[in-house]
Each structure stands twice: as structure tokens, then as C-alpha cells.
Tab-separated table of C-alpha atoms and ligand atoms in Angstrom:
chain	number	residue	atom	x	y	z
I	215	GLY	CA	1.204	-16.000	7.271
I	216	GLY	CA	2.257	-12.526	6.523
I	217	GLU	CA	3.963	-11.185	9.707
I	218	VAL	CA	6.190	-8.389	8.951
I	219	ARG	CA	9.048	-7.297	11.241
I	220	PHE	CA	11.444	-4.239	10.993
I	221	ASP	CA	14.180	-4.642	13.616
I	222	ALA	CA	16.541	-1.619	14.320
I	223	VAL	CA	16.396	-0.862	10.643
I	224	ARG	CA	18.968	1.952	9.509
I	225	PHE	CA	19.127	3.394	6.187
I	226	GLY	CA	20.211	6.261	3.936
I	227	TYR	CA	19.967	7.102	0.306
I	228	ASP	CA	23.353	8.672	0.457
I	229	PRO	CA	26.140	7.367	2.852
I	230	GLU	CA	26.454	10.882	4.432
I	231	ARG	CA	22.787	11.134	5.252
I	232	GLU	CA	20.796	8.502	7.345
I	233	ILE	CA	17.172	8.699	6.833
I	234	LEU	CA	16.057	5.942	9.225
I	235	HIS	CA	17.695	5.784	12.463
I	236	GLY	CA	16.873	2.350	13.721
I	237	VAL	CA	13.254	1.687	13.282
I	238	SER	CA	11.775	-1.298	14.931
I	239	PHE	CA	7.989	-2.478	14.552
I	240	THR	CA	6.151	-5.972	14.214
I	241	VAL	CA	2.964	-6.415	12.247
I	242	PRO	CA	1.509	-9.607	13.245
I	243	ALA	CA	-0.164	-11.531	10.353
I	244	GLY	CA	-3.600	-10.204	9.427
I	245	LYS	CA	-3.090	-7.011	11.504
I	246	THR	CA	-2.862	-3.378	10.414
I	247	LEU	CA	-0.085	-1.023	11.139
I	248	ALA	CA	-0.380	2.574	10.394
I	249	ILE	CA	2.787	4.770	9.672
I	250	VAL	CA	2.050	8.679	10.258
I	251	GLY	CA	4.212	11.564	10.281
I	252	PRO	CA	5.147	14.851	8.540
I	253	SER	CA	6.244	14.832	5.139
I	254	GLY	CA	9.799	13.792	4.676
I	255	ALA	CA	9.815	11.597	7.937
I	256	GLY	CA	10.660	8.450	6.039
I	257	LYS	CA	7.265	6.767	5.540
I	258	SER	CA	7.588	6.020	2.067
I	259	THR	CA	11.174	5.010	2.318
I	260	ILE	CA	9.816	2.116	4.859
I	261	ALA	CA	7.602	0.868	2.192
I	262	ARG	CA	10.539	0.989	-0.481
I	263	ILE	CA	12.639	-1.181	1.924
I	264	LEU	CA	10.004	-3.656	2.374
I	265	PHE	CA	9.983	-4.083	-1.340
I	266	ARG	CA	13.804	-4.071	-1.241
I	267	PHE	CA	14.100	-1.370	-3.721
I	268	TYR	CA	17.105	-0.476	-1.529
I	269	ASP	CA	19.476	-2.352	0.837
I	270	ILE	CA	19.463	-1.346	4.253
I	271	LYS	CA	22.655	-0.317	6.170
I	272	GLY	CA	21.742	-1.872	9.577
I	273	GLY	CA	19.299	-4.192	11.270
I	274	GLN	CA	16.931	-6.678	9.699
I	275	VAL	CA	13.659	-6.907	7.749
I	276	THR	CA	11.805	-10.247	7.876
I	277	ILE	CA	8.437	-11.582	6.398
I	278	ASP	CA	7.311	-14.607	8.454
I	279	GLY	CA	10.635	-14.732	10.099
I	280	GLN	CA	12.544	-14.964	6.807
I	281	ASP	CA	15.173	-12.245	5.924
I	282	ILE	CA	13.892	-10.422	2.890
I	283	SER	CA	17.500	-10.093	1.574
I	284	ALA	CA	17.550	-13.868	1.147
I	285	VAL	CA	14.142	-14.071	-0.749
I	286	THR	CA	14.051	-13.701	-4.486
I	287	GLN	CA	12.562	-10.625	-5.998
I	288	ALA	CA	9.800	-12.769	-7.534
I	289	SER	CA	8.649	-14.142	-4.428
I	290	LEU	CA	8.760	-10.849	-2.498
I	291	ARG	CA	6.615	-9.144	-5.367
I	292	ALA	CA	4.246	-12.105	-4.931
I	293	ALA	CA	3.931	-11.628	-1.188
I	294	ILE	CA	3.477	-7.738	-1.239
I	295	GLY	CA	0.873	-5.791	-3.002
I	296	ILE	CA	0.892	-2.122	-3.192
I	297	VAL	CA	-1.712	0.271	-3.674
I	298	PRO	CA	-0.049	3.542	-4.588
I	299	GLN	CA	-1.259	7.156	-4.263
I	300	ASP	CA	-1.656	7.832	-7.851
I	301	MET	CA	-1.366	5.044	-10.088
I	302	VAL	CA	-0.719	5.802	-13.906
I	303	LEU	CA	-2.965	3.674	-15.945
I	304	PHE	CA	-2.359	2.500	-19.456
I	305	ASN	CA	-4.582	4.058	-22.020
I	306	ASP	CA	-6.352	0.817	-22.562
I	307	THR	CA	-9.395	-1.015	-21.128
I	308	VAL	CA	-9.980	-1.396	-17.176
I	309	GLY	CA	-9.683	-5.161	-17.767
I	310	TYR	CA	-6.177	-4.869	-19.360
I	311	ASN	CA	-5.279	-2.404	-16.539
I	312	ILE	CA	-6.351	-4.834	-13.918
I	313	GLY	CA	-4.734	-7.761	-15.665
I	314	TYR	CA	-1.557	-6.344	-16.731
I	315	GLY	CA	1.389	-8.217	-15.704
I	316	ARG	CA	-0.409	-11.335	-15.656
I	317	GLU	CA	1.424	-12.922	-18.618
I	318	GLY	CA	-0.651	-14.633	-21.208
I	319	ALA	CA	-3.911	-14.165	-19.368
I	320	THR	CA	-6.802	-13.454	-21.577
I	321	GLN	CA	-9.444	-10.820	-20.601
I	322	THR	CA	-12.126	-13.841	-19.932
I	323	GLU	CA	-9.430	-15.153	-17.499
I	324	ILE	CA	-8.744	-11.906	-15.947
I	325	GLU	CA	-12.373	-11.264	-15.377
I	326	ALA	CA	-12.961	-14.722	-14.012
I	327	ALA	CA	-9.991	-14.293	-11.603
I	328	ALA	CA	-11.530	-10.906	-10.517
I	329	LYS	CA	-14.808	-12.613	-9.707
I	330	ALA	CA	-13.074	-15.439	-7.812
I	331	ALA	CA	-11.348	-12.891	-5.690
I	332	SER	CA	-14.667	-11.288	-4.991
I	333	ILE	CA	-13.562	-7.905	-6.078
I	334	HIS	CA	-15.767	-7.506	-8.992
I	335	ASP	CA	-18.492	-5.605	-6.898
I	336	PHE	CA	-16.325	-2.745	-6.096
I	337	ILE	CA	-14.078	-2.384	-9.204
I	338	MET	CA	-16.192	0.273	-10.654
I	339	GLY	CA	-18.666	0.868	-7.707
I	340	LEU	CA	-21.365	1.833	-10.195
I	341	PRO	CA	-24.933	0.204	-10.557
I	342	LYS	CA	-24.082	-0.834	-14.153
I	343	GLY	CA	-21.350	-2.802	-12.523
I	344	TYR	CA	-18.157	-4.589	-13.610
I	345	ASP	CA	-19.219	-6.470	-16.670
I	346	THR	CA	-20.393	-3.383	-18.709
I	347	ARG	CA	-17.433	-1.192	-17.756
I	348	VAL	CA	-14.562	-3.612	-17.756
I	349	GLY	CA	-13.856	-2.733	-21.504
I	350	GLU	CA	-14.120	0.927	-21.042
I	351	ARG	CA	-10.713	2.877	-21.460
I	352	GLY	CA	-8.977	3.569	-18.223
I	353	LEU	CA	-7.955	7.205	-19.115
I	354	LYS	CA	-11.722	8.231	-19.014
I	355	LEU	CA	-12.182	7.179	-15.392
I	356	SER	CA	-12.544	9.525	-12.421
I	357	GLY	CA	-9.924	9.639	-9.645
I	358	GLY	CA	-11.895	7.228	-7.321
I	359	GLU	CA	-12.697	4.791	-10.241
I	360	LYS	CA	-8.783	4.798	-11.142
I	361	GLN	CA	-8.102	4.009	-7.623
I	362	ARG	CA	-10.549	1.068	-7.713
I	363	VAL	CA	-8.704	-0.408	-10.667
I	364	ALA	CA	-5.469	0.101	-8.775
I	365	ILE	CA	-6.899	-1.767	-5.852
I	366	ALA	CA	-8.464	-4.549	-7.888
I	367	ARG	CA	-5.016	-4.980	-9.746
I	368	THR	CA	-3.323	-5.460	-6.410
I	369	LEU	CA	-6.089	-7.834	-4.856
I	370	LEU	CA	-6.033	-9.978	-8.063
I	371	LYS	CA	-2.527	-11.003	-6.782
I	372	ALA	CA	-3.867	-11.882	-3.394
I	373	PRO	CA	-0.942	-10.960	-1.640
I	374	PRO	CA	-0.645	-11.739	2.049
I	375	VAL	CA	0.886	-8.450	2.761
I	376	LEU	CA	-0.730	-5.121	1.525
I	377	VAL	CA	0.781	-1.596	1.510
I	378	LEU	CA	-1.347	1.338	1.148
I	379	ASP	CA	0.928	4.321	0.391
I	380	GLU	CA	-1.182	7.287	0.979
I	381	ALA	CA	-3.721	5.360	-1.253
I	382	THR	CA	-6.461	8.079	-1.039
I	383	SER	CA	-4.471	11.223	-0.532
I	384	ALA	CA	-4.981	12.346	-4.131
I	385	LEU	CA	-8.936	12.069	-4.152
I	386	ASP	CA	-11.576	14.666	-3.021
I	387	SER	CA	-12.897	14.108	0.386
I	388	ARG	CA	-16.008	12.363	-0.577
I	389	THR	CA	-14.295	9.902	-2.701
I	390	GLU	CA	-11.596	9.498	-0.163
I	391	THR	CA	-14.126	8.402	2.363
I	392	GLU	CA	-15.630	5.987	-0.182
I	393	ILE	CA	-12.421	4.376	-0.969
I	394	GLN	CA	-11.242	4.196	2.690
I	395	THR	CA	-14.344	2.198	3.299
I	396	VAL	CA	-13.341	-0.218	0.632
I	397	LEU	CA	-9.788	-0.385	1.878
I	398	ARG	CA	-10.670	-0.933	5.458
I	399	ASP	CA	-12.708	-3.932	4.533
I	400	ILE	CA	-9.931	-5.318	2.484
I	401	SER	CA	-7.398	-4.836	5.116
I	402	ARG	CA	-9.325	-6.610	7.742
I	403	LYS	CA	-8.317	-9.680	5.967
I	404	ARG	CA	-4.643	-9.513	5.666
I	405	THR	CA	-1.313	-7.826	7.064
I	406	THR	CA	-1.402	-4.388	5.992
I	407	LEU	CA	0.855	-1.403	6.379
I	408	VAL	CA	-0.836	1.788	5.863
I	409	VAL	CA	1.338	5.036	5.030
I	410	ALA	CA	-1.041	8.048	5.931
I	411	HIS	CA	-0.647	11.939	6.336
I	412	ARG	CA	-3.330	12.199	9.087
I	413	LEU	CA	-4.217	10.282	12.227
I	414	SER	CA	-8.002	10.565	11.265
I	415	THR	CA	-7.798	8.277	8.371
I	416	VAL	CA	-6.294	5.365	10.400
I	417	VAL	CA	-8.899	5.178	13.264
I	418	ASP	CA	-9.064	1.325	13.567
I	419	ALA	CA	-5.427	0.327	12.844
I	420	ASP	CA	-4.235	-2.273	15.362
I	421	GLU	CA	-1.075	-0.024	15.925
I	422	ILE	CA	-0.091	3.350	14.715
I	423	ILE	CA	3.603	4.623	14.785
I	424	VAL	CA	4.294	8.209	14.452
I	425	LEU	CA	7.543	8.703	12.640
I	426	ASP	CA	9.556	11.961	12.582
I	427	LYS	CA	12.864	12.391	11.039
I	428	GLY	CA	13.478	8.765	10.929
I	429	VAL	CA	12.662	7.899	14.388
I	430	ILE	CA	9.607	6.488	16.017
I	431	VAL	CA	8.510	9.251	18.310
I	432	GLU	CA	5.117	7.699	19.483
I	433	ARG	CA	3.148	4.421	19.207
I	434	GLY	CA	-0.160	3.179	20.202
I	435	ARG	CA	-3.658	2.881	19.200
I	436	HIS	CA	-5.670	5.722	17.770
I	437	ALA	CA	-7.375	6.712	21.118
I	438	ASP	CA	-3.877	6.839	23.000
I	439	LEU	CA	-2.408	8.893	20.393
I	440	VAL	CA	-5.363	11.577	20.117
I	441	ARG	CA	-5.204	11.797	24.134
I	442	ALA	CA	-1.547	12.555	23.621
I	443	ASP	CA	-2.101	15.404	21.175
B	529	ADP	P1	7.690	10.618	3.714
B	529	ADP	O1	7.259	9.432	2.941
B	529	ADP	O2	7.638	10.408	5.181
B	529	ADP	O3	7.209	11.794	3.197
B	529	ADP	P2	10.110	9.760	2.377
B	529	ADP	O4	10.382	8.489	2.766
B	529	ADP	O5	9.607	9.898	0.929
B	529	ADP	O6	9.369	10.578	3.568
B	529	ADP	O7	11.531	10.594	2.441
B	529	ADP	C1	12.381	10.585	3.723
B	529	ADP	C2	13.559	11.515	3.297
B	529	ADP	O8	14.239	10.786	2.447
B	529	ADP	C3	13.201	12.736	2.807
B	529	ADP	O9	14.352	13.625	3.289
B	529	ADP	C4	13.412	12.719	1.407
B	529	ADP	O10	13.936	14.004	0.707
B	529	ADP	C5	14.515	11.640	1.208
B	529	ADP	N1	14.417	10.848	-0.019
B	529	ADP	C6	13.206	10.136	-0.409
B	529	ADP	N2	13.578	9.474	-1.646
B	529	ADP	C7	14.882	9.846	-1.860
B	529	ADP	C8	15.826	9.359	-2.962
B	529	ADP	N3	15.408	8.598	-3.898
B	529	ADP	N4	17.059	9.834	-2.977
B	529	ADP	C9	17.460	10.515	-1.950
B	529	ADP	N5	16.693	10.982	-0.868
B	529	ADP	C10	15.371	10.684	-0.818
B	530	ADP	P1	5.912	9.795	-2.252
B	530	ADP	O1	6.428	9.747	-0.849
B	530	ADP	O2	4.610	10.141	-2.535
B	530	ADP	O3	6.488	8.556	-2.806
B	530	ADP	P2	8.402	11.596	-2.448
B	530	ADP	O4	8.192	12.934	-2.319
B	530	ADP	O5	8.922	10.701	-1.369
B	530	ADP	O6	6.874	11.037	-2.855
B	530	ADP	O7	9.168	11.021	-3.739
B	530	ADP	C1	8.746	11.135	-5.115
B	530	ADP	C2	9.828	10.603	-5.953
B	530	ADP	O8	10.892	11.410	-5.735
B	530	ADP	C3	10.116	9.117	-5.452
B	530	ADP	O9	10.595	8.348	-6.462
B	530	ADP	C4	11.497	9.445	-4.616
B	530	ADP	O10	12.286	8.367	-4.754
B	530	ADP	C5	12.049	10.620	-5.313
B	530	ADP	N1	12.664	11.545	-4.351
B	530	ADP	C6	12.322	12.080	-3.315
B	530	ADP	N2	12.960	12.774	-2.495
B	530	ADP	C7	14.187	12.836	-3.338
B	530	ADP	C8	15.341	13.449	-3.101
B	530	ADP	N3	15.721	14.342	-2.007
B	530	ADP	N4	16.603	13.080	-4.013
B	530	ADP	C9	16.144	12.215	-5.017
B	530	ADP	N5	14.873	11.790	-5.313
B	530	ADP	C10	13.998	11.861	-4.283
């Protein structure tokens, strides 16, 4: 499962100012959709609407054919995982940060879950590996390491739908490339919405939509859009 569908979605934060003017797209289960466009176009707003942070003014949003307004917040949170741009970590251990929100789970259980989800290899991405660094304090980590923690935390939920909201834009370019490789691997296996600034970071998305001022102005695969540039 995990098909995400926006059908003629209209939305504004204020009644007088519409931000999305009828946005439609379908992300088939297991596929990747990238949303690109200038700052202020409404990309993050689409992600927030999918999480139902806000109610839409028109149209419909469905996951696997179910209108999200008819789904409980809890099941919506279980269905969608988000890797944000710059997650704020607790000044606690890596294990705590990864497992935070899993009520009653001990560190051993969190580590076991991380292993079961086959994410322990890349959590820290260092030769010493997961076991020795999981007790380290989150605040001492580099940007790339913090982003690995954010990814691991999201994957531990094993959500059918993954939202990457400019998940690498806060990183230096070498670390960005490295984390993008990790994310590409992960997104192959599940429905993914990628919010990105640049076309170059979403080369192998199944579909790319270009959003400008709340309207989809172009859509296609990477090669089509680069030709049109
Ligand atoms: P993008 O992610 O493409 O940069 P956003 O979705 O963040 O764009 O924002 C789209 C528009 O909505 C912008 O004009 C922005 O200023 C406005 N906006 C975003 N969040 C809010 C908010 N909480 N309240 C009012 N306006 C907002
Ligand atoms: P991002 O797209 O990286 O999430 P934004 O620039 O859209 O960052 O917004 C950062 C925060 O500020 C968000 O929580 C957003 O809701 C809020 N925000 C953005 N634009 C406005 C606005 N015009 N009025 C009120 N809040 C806003």
C-alpha cells in the first residue's frame, strides 16, 4: 500500500490568500514523486497538508483511496514518516534520539528494532559502527551524522509513505551526496515524496512536478524537464 493522491487541492493559511490553487498528483505505491520549485511556491505546505496539520479548502487528499480527513491522527502518523531538513536532537544519546516517542521501549529494544529494520549499518556510517556510538550524545554529532539519526528514527516506524522535506539541504555538498545515496536506497522500497530545491538532486524520481506560486507549471521525468530548461 501507500498510494498518495492529491486531487484539485486548494489551500490558504489565511482566508484572503490562497497558497495552493488546485494541485493534483498521484504517487503510486512504492514510487517516488519529487516536488521542486522556488522558495515560497508551496512545497512544504503540500507536506504539511499530507500530515493534516491544516484542513484544505477544496479538493481531496487520499492515502490508498482513503480520504485523510476520515483517518485518525494516530494512524496518519503511523502511515507517514518525515525526514526534516534540520531535526533538533535531544541532548541525549543517539539511541534515545532514535527511539524517542516509542513509549516504554528500552534502549536494548530500540537497538534490536534498528537491527531488524536493517538500518544499523548506516546509522552512524563510521567503521566503528552502530554499537559503539549509539550511546554517544546526539549534540556532539556532525550534520551528516545527525541526519542519519533523523533517518533512522523515521525508518524505525517503517512507514509506507516517506516525506523527505529538503532533507539534505542543510549539509555541506560532500555529506549531502553521501546522505542522498542513503535516501535513494531507502526510497526505492516505499512511496516517497521528496521536497527539493534543485532538479539535480532528484534525478531518478519516477515523476517530478514543478510548483510555482501554488500551481504545477511542469511535470515529467528528469530528462524531460532538463530538455525543457
Ligand atoms: P516552499 O516550501 O515552496 O518554500 P511554503 O509551502 O513553505 O513554500 O510556503 C508557501 C507560501 O505560504 C509562502 O508564501 C509562505 O510565506 C506561506 N506560508 C508558509 N507557512 C505559512 C504559515 N504558517 N502561515 C502563513 N503563511 C505561510
Ligand atoms: P520550511 O519550508 O523549511 O519548512 P518555511 O520558510 O516554510 O520553512 O517556514 C518555516 C516556519 O515558519 C514554518 O513553521 C512555517 O509554518 C512558518 N512560516 C513560514 N512562512 C510564514 C508566514 N508567512 N507566516 C507565518 N508563518 C510562516
